[in-house]
Amino acid sequence: MPKILKLPKLFSTMLVSTSPFNFDATMHKPSHFPSSDNIWEKGRYWITMVWQRQTVGLKLENKGTVARPKIELSVHSLKPVNKEELLPEIEWRFNLKTDLSEFYRKFKDDKYLKEPIKKWKGMRPVAANFLYETLIIYIVLQNATVRRTVQMLENLFDSFGQKVEFDGKILSAFWDAKKLDKIPEQKLRDLKLGYRAKTIKKLSSQFSEGKIYELTMRKMTKDEVRKEALKIYGIGPASVEYLLFEDFYHYDAFDTVPPWEQKIYSKLLYNKKLVSADKILRDMHKRYGKWSKLAIHYIWEDLFWKRKTRRIDWLEKEIRL
DNA sequence: CATCAGGGCCCTG
DNA sequence: CAGGGCCCTGAT
């Protein structure tokens, strides 16, 4: 077991967000699998970050309301960090500058969005990790059940990551891509990564050789990001589908429906057993246009928030735990 | 027990 | 452009 690094608090500051901002629905996505690099409690969120080659602990606290958002950020680290450089990155990660007013105006009375908007107005997608880390997550999602995904990621954290303690929480942090580049494939296979061992090694070397420029990709159009992402070994259409929306904030990027999601949309939107992916895509694009993926996000997360408080029998069957 | 299909992707033919 | 193979795990 690696030793736990204690990170002292460096500073705290207030973050400004556009309004409305829903703290809990933005920080916490109930449809996502749990990962030891972050903890959410109502009004509070802790996450680790590897920033300029050192491990940093972030705590975000809700100090405002949906209409008048105020977020207190505290930064924990062993060494000083450059605040002027860090803060814009935090703003991007938590998507604090986006303007969704048109979306709410257009769809507040929509049959499917009325309820989710009422409950979750101010919810946004967040790219809580760096691109390399996000892609690791997408790779362990591929062809695996939730339990197995969690096991693979936690095995990676235990072997290559760093455990840190700050603000009374113990969390894992990601590793530098260079670290995995040099690891023999068999070592990764021993962590039950299976054929993903090769994928993760190649991904790590593509990043450590500096072949992928996340900051440039943030400025690209949707199609450019897609093209760029598909060049990455092990990243295909299903991973890109998540990437475009959750990490690059393209609210219209709704092009693929994975089989398990297809079953859930069929029941939820059509009350049918199975509607073709093409029809779902066509209908959603027609109805929501450039907001299609954001609309789906509201519908989807609303369902998983409900699942937290009450059992939904038909849904349990579709989630492969 | 054996078999098989996944919350995909790459590679081959 | 279709389909086989890949690591593992849980379902049957």
XYZ file of C-alpha atoms (C1' of nucleotides) in Angstrom:
346
model
C 0.000 0.000 0.000
C 1.416 3.404 -0.945
C 1.751 5.892 1.862
C -0.760 8.651 2.288
C 0.410 12.183 1.588
C -1.072 14.821 3.836
C -1.834 17.976 1.909
C -2.018 21.219 3.903
C -4.443 23.935 2.895
C -2.847 26.628 0.767
C -5.653 29.109 0.237
C -9.330 29.457 -0.410
C -11.180 31.758 -2.751
C -14.670 32.425 -4.053
C -15.488 31.262 -7.559
C -17.911 33.095 -9.768
C -20.345 31.193 -11.942
C -22.990 32.163 -14.417
C -26.516 31.751 -13.093
C -28.383 29.455 -12.642
C -25.914 27.021 -11.147
C -27.013 23.833 -9.455
C -24.106 22.803 -7.253
C -25.073 19.241 -6.407
C -26.339 18.206 -9.845
C -23.233 19.656 -11.463
C -20.670 18.110 -9.123
C -22.357 14.759 -8.710
C -23.666 12.569 -11.537
C -25.633 9.694 -10.074
C -25.345 7.730 -13.331
C -21.551 7.616 -13.026
C -19.702 4.807 -11.273
C -17.989 5.686 -7.970
C -14.273 6.460 -8.035
C -11.964 7.056 -5.072
C -10.563 10.267 -6.569
C -13.646 12.212 -5.533
C -16.318 12.421 -2.842
C -19.612 14.226 -2.997
C -21.851 15.166 -0.106
C -24.740 17.595 -0.348
C -23.212 21.040 -0.831
C -19.629 19.787 -0.745
C -17.274 18.129 -3.168
C -13.684 16.919 -2.850
C -11.504 15.879 -5.765
C -7.808 15.393 -6.453
C -5.930 16.797 -9.392
C -2.466 16.355 -10.803
C -1.485 19.916 -11.568
C 1.910 20.858 -12.964
C 3.355 17.542 -11.829
C 2.153 17.658 -8.260
C -0.889 16.310 -6.496
C -3.423 18.884 -5.416
C -6.581 18.453 -3.362
C -9.610 20.586 -4.177
C -12.629 21.186 -2.013
C -15.646 23.000 -3.374
C -18.438 24.194 -1.147
C -21.796 25.597 -2.048
C -22.157 29.002 -0.402
C -24.923 30.365 -2.575
C -28.170 29.359 -4.259
C -29.120 28.204 -7.732
C -30.071 31.738 -8.719
C -27.161 33.417 -6.940
C -24.304 30.955 -7.093
C -21.288 31.265 -4.827
C -18.706 28.537 -4.615
C -15.868 28.453 -2.144
C -12.809 26.679 -3.465
C -9.998 25.596 -1.162
C -6.741 24.307 -2.542
C -4.526 21.844 -0.694
C -0.982 21.010 -1.696
C 2.514 20.398 -0.356
C 4.081 22.938 -2.658
C 2.813 26.367 -3.699
C 0.613 26.550 -6.798
C 0.172 29.457 -9.136
C -3.321 30.698 -8.429
C -3.578 32.763 -11.622
C -2.919 29.657 -13.700
C -4.986 27.256 -11.657
C -8.222 29.225 -11.427
C -9.012 29.362 -15.172
C -8.507 25.591 -15.294
C -10.966 25.139 -12.417
C -13.462 27.368 -14.198
C -13.213 25.170 -17.270
C -13.427 21.929 -15.325
C -16.575 22.860 -13.546
C -17.987 24.607 -16.603
C -18.670 27.800 -14.685
C -18.963 30.136 -17.671
C -21.608 28.412 -19.768
C -24.902 30.094 -20.629
C -27.894 27.761 -20.798
C -30.623 30.388 -20.638
C -31.868 29.663 -24.157
C -32.188 25.976 -23.313
C -34.349 26.710 -20.283
C -36.420 29.295 -22.132
C -37.163 26.951 -24.997
C -37.857 23.768 -23.091
C -39.222 24.660 -19.684
C -42.652 23.422 -20.766
C -41.429 20.485 -22.830
C -43.103 17.173 -22.053
C -39.881 15.368 -21.146
C -37.804 18.264 -19.820
C -40.358 20.127 -17.750
C -39.782 18.086 -14.616
C -35.995 17.634 -14.928
C -35.508 21.364 -15.554
C -37.633 22.242 -12.558
C -35.558 19.996 -10.341
C -32.095 20.401 -11.836
C -32.013 23.825 -13.433
C -28.387 24.937 -13.402
C -26.981 21.432 -13.889
C -24.049 21.277 -16.327
C -21.706 18.644 -17.645
C -18.298 18.769 -15.974
C -14.908 17.598 -17.175
C -13.689 16.928 -13.660
C -10.476 15.253 -14.858
C -7.776 15.892 -17.395
C -8.261 14.310 -20.796
C -5.721 11.543 -20.167
C -7.501 10.578 -16.957
C -10.896 10.728 -18.570
C -9.772 8.428 -21.360
C -8.448 5.931 -18.805
C -11.939 5.953 -17.309
C -13.554 5.400 -20.713
C -11.233 2.493 -21.421
C -12.081 0.698 -18.193
C -15.754 1.225 -19.014
C -15.481 -0.668 -22.285
C -17.018 -4.109 -22.360
C -17.250 -4.396 -18.616
C -19.786 -4.427 -15.825
C -19.825 -1.629 -13.254
C -18.150 -3.803 -10.626
C -15.348 -4.731 -12.970
C -14.838 -1.128 -14.087
C -14.513 -0.005 -10.480
C -12.099 -2.846 -9.741
C -9.868 -2.021 -12.716
C -9.669 1.684 -11.896
C -9.030 1.098 -8.200
C -6.311 -1.433 -9.029
C -4.660 1.213 -11.172
C -4.938 3.816 -8.408
C -3.421 1.396 -5.884
C -0.486 0.533 -8.106
C 0.321 3.816 -9.816
C -1.678 6.572 -8.171
C -1.141 8.507 -4.979
C -3.300 8.428 -1.885
C -3.706 11.845 -0.321
C -5.417 13.216 2.757
C -6.847 16.717 3.023
C -9.746 18.270 4.867
C -10.266 14.970 6.682
C -10.834 12.957 3.487
C -8.598 10.297 1.981
C -8.671 10.179 -1.813
C -6.771 8.685 -4.726
C -5.046 10.765 -7.345
C -4.120 9.837 -10.904
C -0.575 9.190 -12.060
C 1.514 10.851 -14.686
C 1.128 9.276 -18.140
C 4.912 8.848 -18.322
C 4.795 6.473 -15.383
C 2.631 3.946 -17.244
C 4.444 4.338 -20.521
C 7.395 2.358 -19.157
C 5.471 -0.355 -17.295
C 5.555 -3.845 -18.880
C 2.209 -4.899 -20.306
C 2.127 -8.019 -18.133
C 2.177 -5.853 -15.028
C -1.024 -4.205 -16.175
C -2.553 -7.544 -17.088
C -1.890 -8.674 -13.519
C -4.252 -5.913 -12.420
C -7.052 -7.704 -14.326
C -7.134 -5.145 -17.083
C -7.201 -7.869 -19.721
C -6.697 -6.693 -23.294
C -7.083 -3.114 -22.064
C -3.506 -3.372 -20.780
C -2.246 -2.755 -24.303
C -4.700 0.096 -24.849
C -3.707 1.831 -21.631
C -0.025 1.521 -22.417
C -0.461 2.982 -25.889
C -2.673 5.749 -24.549
C -0.049 6.598 -21.933
C 2.740 6.777 -24.483
C 0.678 8.940 -26.848
C 0.186 11.382 -23.982
C 3.716 11.286 -22.622
C 5.080 11.931 -26.099
C 2.903 15.024 -26.142
C 0.904 13.927 -29.178
C -2.424 15.003 -27.760
C -3.118 18.624 -26.949
C -6.068 18.952 -24.674
C -5.951 22.743 -24.542
C -6.050 22.987 -28.336
C -8.907 20.506 -28.485
C -10.965 22.735 -26.192
C -10.972 25.378 -28.913
C -11.864 23.007 -31.747
C -15.223 22.415 -33.349
C -17.106 19.250 -32.538
C -16.057 17.508 -35.740
C -12.426 18.421 -35.233
C -12.459 17.045 -31.684
C -14.073 13.849 -32.928
C -11.456 13.401 -35.622
C -8.645 14.082 -33.169
C -10.042 11.769 -30.505
C -10.524 8.880 -32.929
C -6.800 8.954 -33.651
C -6.166 7.827 -30.097
C -5.625 4.086 -29.899
C -8.470 2.377 -28.054
C -10.877 5.287 -28.449
C -13.811 4.619 -30.769
C -17.276 6.023 -31.416
C -18.772 5.041 -28.063
C -16.035 6.728 -26.038
C -16.078 9.779 -28.317
C -19.803 10.102 -27.722
C -19.162 10.637 -23.994
C -16.084 12.721 -24.620
C -17.657 15.372 -26.850
C -20.373 16.205 -24.372
C -18.931 15.524 -20.946
C -15.426 16.801 -21.572
C -15.645 19.318 -24.397
C -19.155 20.592 -23.715
C -20.658 20.112 -27.176
C -24.294 20.170 -26.196
C -25.474 18.876 -29.556
C -23.131 15.868 -29.703
C -25.689 13.075 -29.772
C -24.644 10.560 -32.404
C -24.456 7.128 -30.794
C -26.741 5.219 -28.483
C -25.062 2.277 -26.736
C -27.279 -0.826 -26.406
C -27.981 -0.557 -22.676
C -28.864 3.135 -22.979
C -31.075 2.314 -25.955
C -33.171 0.007 -23.773
C -33.507 2.682 -21.111
C -34.506 5.440 -23.574
C -36.997 3.088 -25.220
C -38.803 2.538 -21.943
C -38.444 6.091 -20.683
C -39.370 8.045 -23.812
C -41.589 5.631 -25.730
C -42.680 3.149 -23.062
C -41.609 0.405 -25.438
C -39.230 -2.493 -25.120
C -36.876 -1.547 -27.923
C -36.916 1.438 -30.269
C -34.159 1.631 -32.891
C -31.189 3.824 -32.054
C -31.710 5.706 -35.326
C -35.237 6.666 -34.399
C -34.203 7.842 -30.935
C -31.449 9.989 -32.449
C -33.743 11.405 -35.156
C -36.510 12.234 -32.704
C -34.224 13.881 -30.180
C -32.436 15.964 -32.814
C -35.726 17.096 -34.236
C -37.130 17.997 -30.859
C -34.095 19.595 -29.220
C -31.822 20.619 -32.102
C -28.512 22.024 -30.921
C -29.425 21.169 -27.333
C -30.090 17.482 -27.998
C -27.362 15.948 -25.853
C -27.890 18.385 -23.003
C -31.595 17.532 -23.086
C -30.781 13.837 -22.878
C -28.388 14.575 -20.002
C -31.198 16.213 -18.022
C -33.556 13.316 -18.686
C -30.903 10.718 -17.934
C -29.521 12.151 -14.709
C -33.023 12.892 -13.442
C -33.776 9.186 -13.767
C -30.655 8.235 -11.821
C -31.381 10.817 -9.108
C -34.771 9.155 -8.687
C -33.065 5.798 -8.427
C -31.128 7.048 -5.393
C -34.288 7.427 -3.379
C -36.518 4.699 -4.725
C -36.083 1.400 -6.473
C -37.021 1.385 -10.163
C -37.449 -2.261 -11.040
C -37.248 -2.048 -14.817
C -34.122 0.103 -14.573
C -32.267 -2.235 -12.222
C -32.471 -4.928 -14.867
C -30.730 -2.731 -17.421
C -27.844 -1.662 -15.201
C -25.156 -4.269 -15.227
C -23.699 -4.086 -11.774
C -19.591 -27.838 -14.921
C -19.567 -25.424 -19.779
C -20.951 -21.795 -22.495
C -21.903 -17.171 -23.674
C -22.685 -12.319 -24.013
C -21.406 -8.113 -22.601
C -21.603 -0.237 -20.546
C -16.077 -1.550 -27.667
C -12.326 -1.518 -30.366
C -8.871 -3.117 -33.550
C -7.580 -5.802 -37.203
C -8.114 -8.846 -40.994
C -9.945 -10.481 -45.256
C -17.616 -3.210 -44.374
C -18.538 -7.527 -41.787
C -17.159 -10.259 -38.308
C -13.741 -12.573 -35.269
C -10.980 -12.070 -31.150
C -9.953 -10.150 -26.876
C -9.720 -10.285 -20.688
C -12.788 -11.136 -17.312
C -17.231 -11.878 -14.867
C -21.821 -13.091 -13.994
C -25.911 -15.283 -15.883
C -27.888 -19.474 -17.490
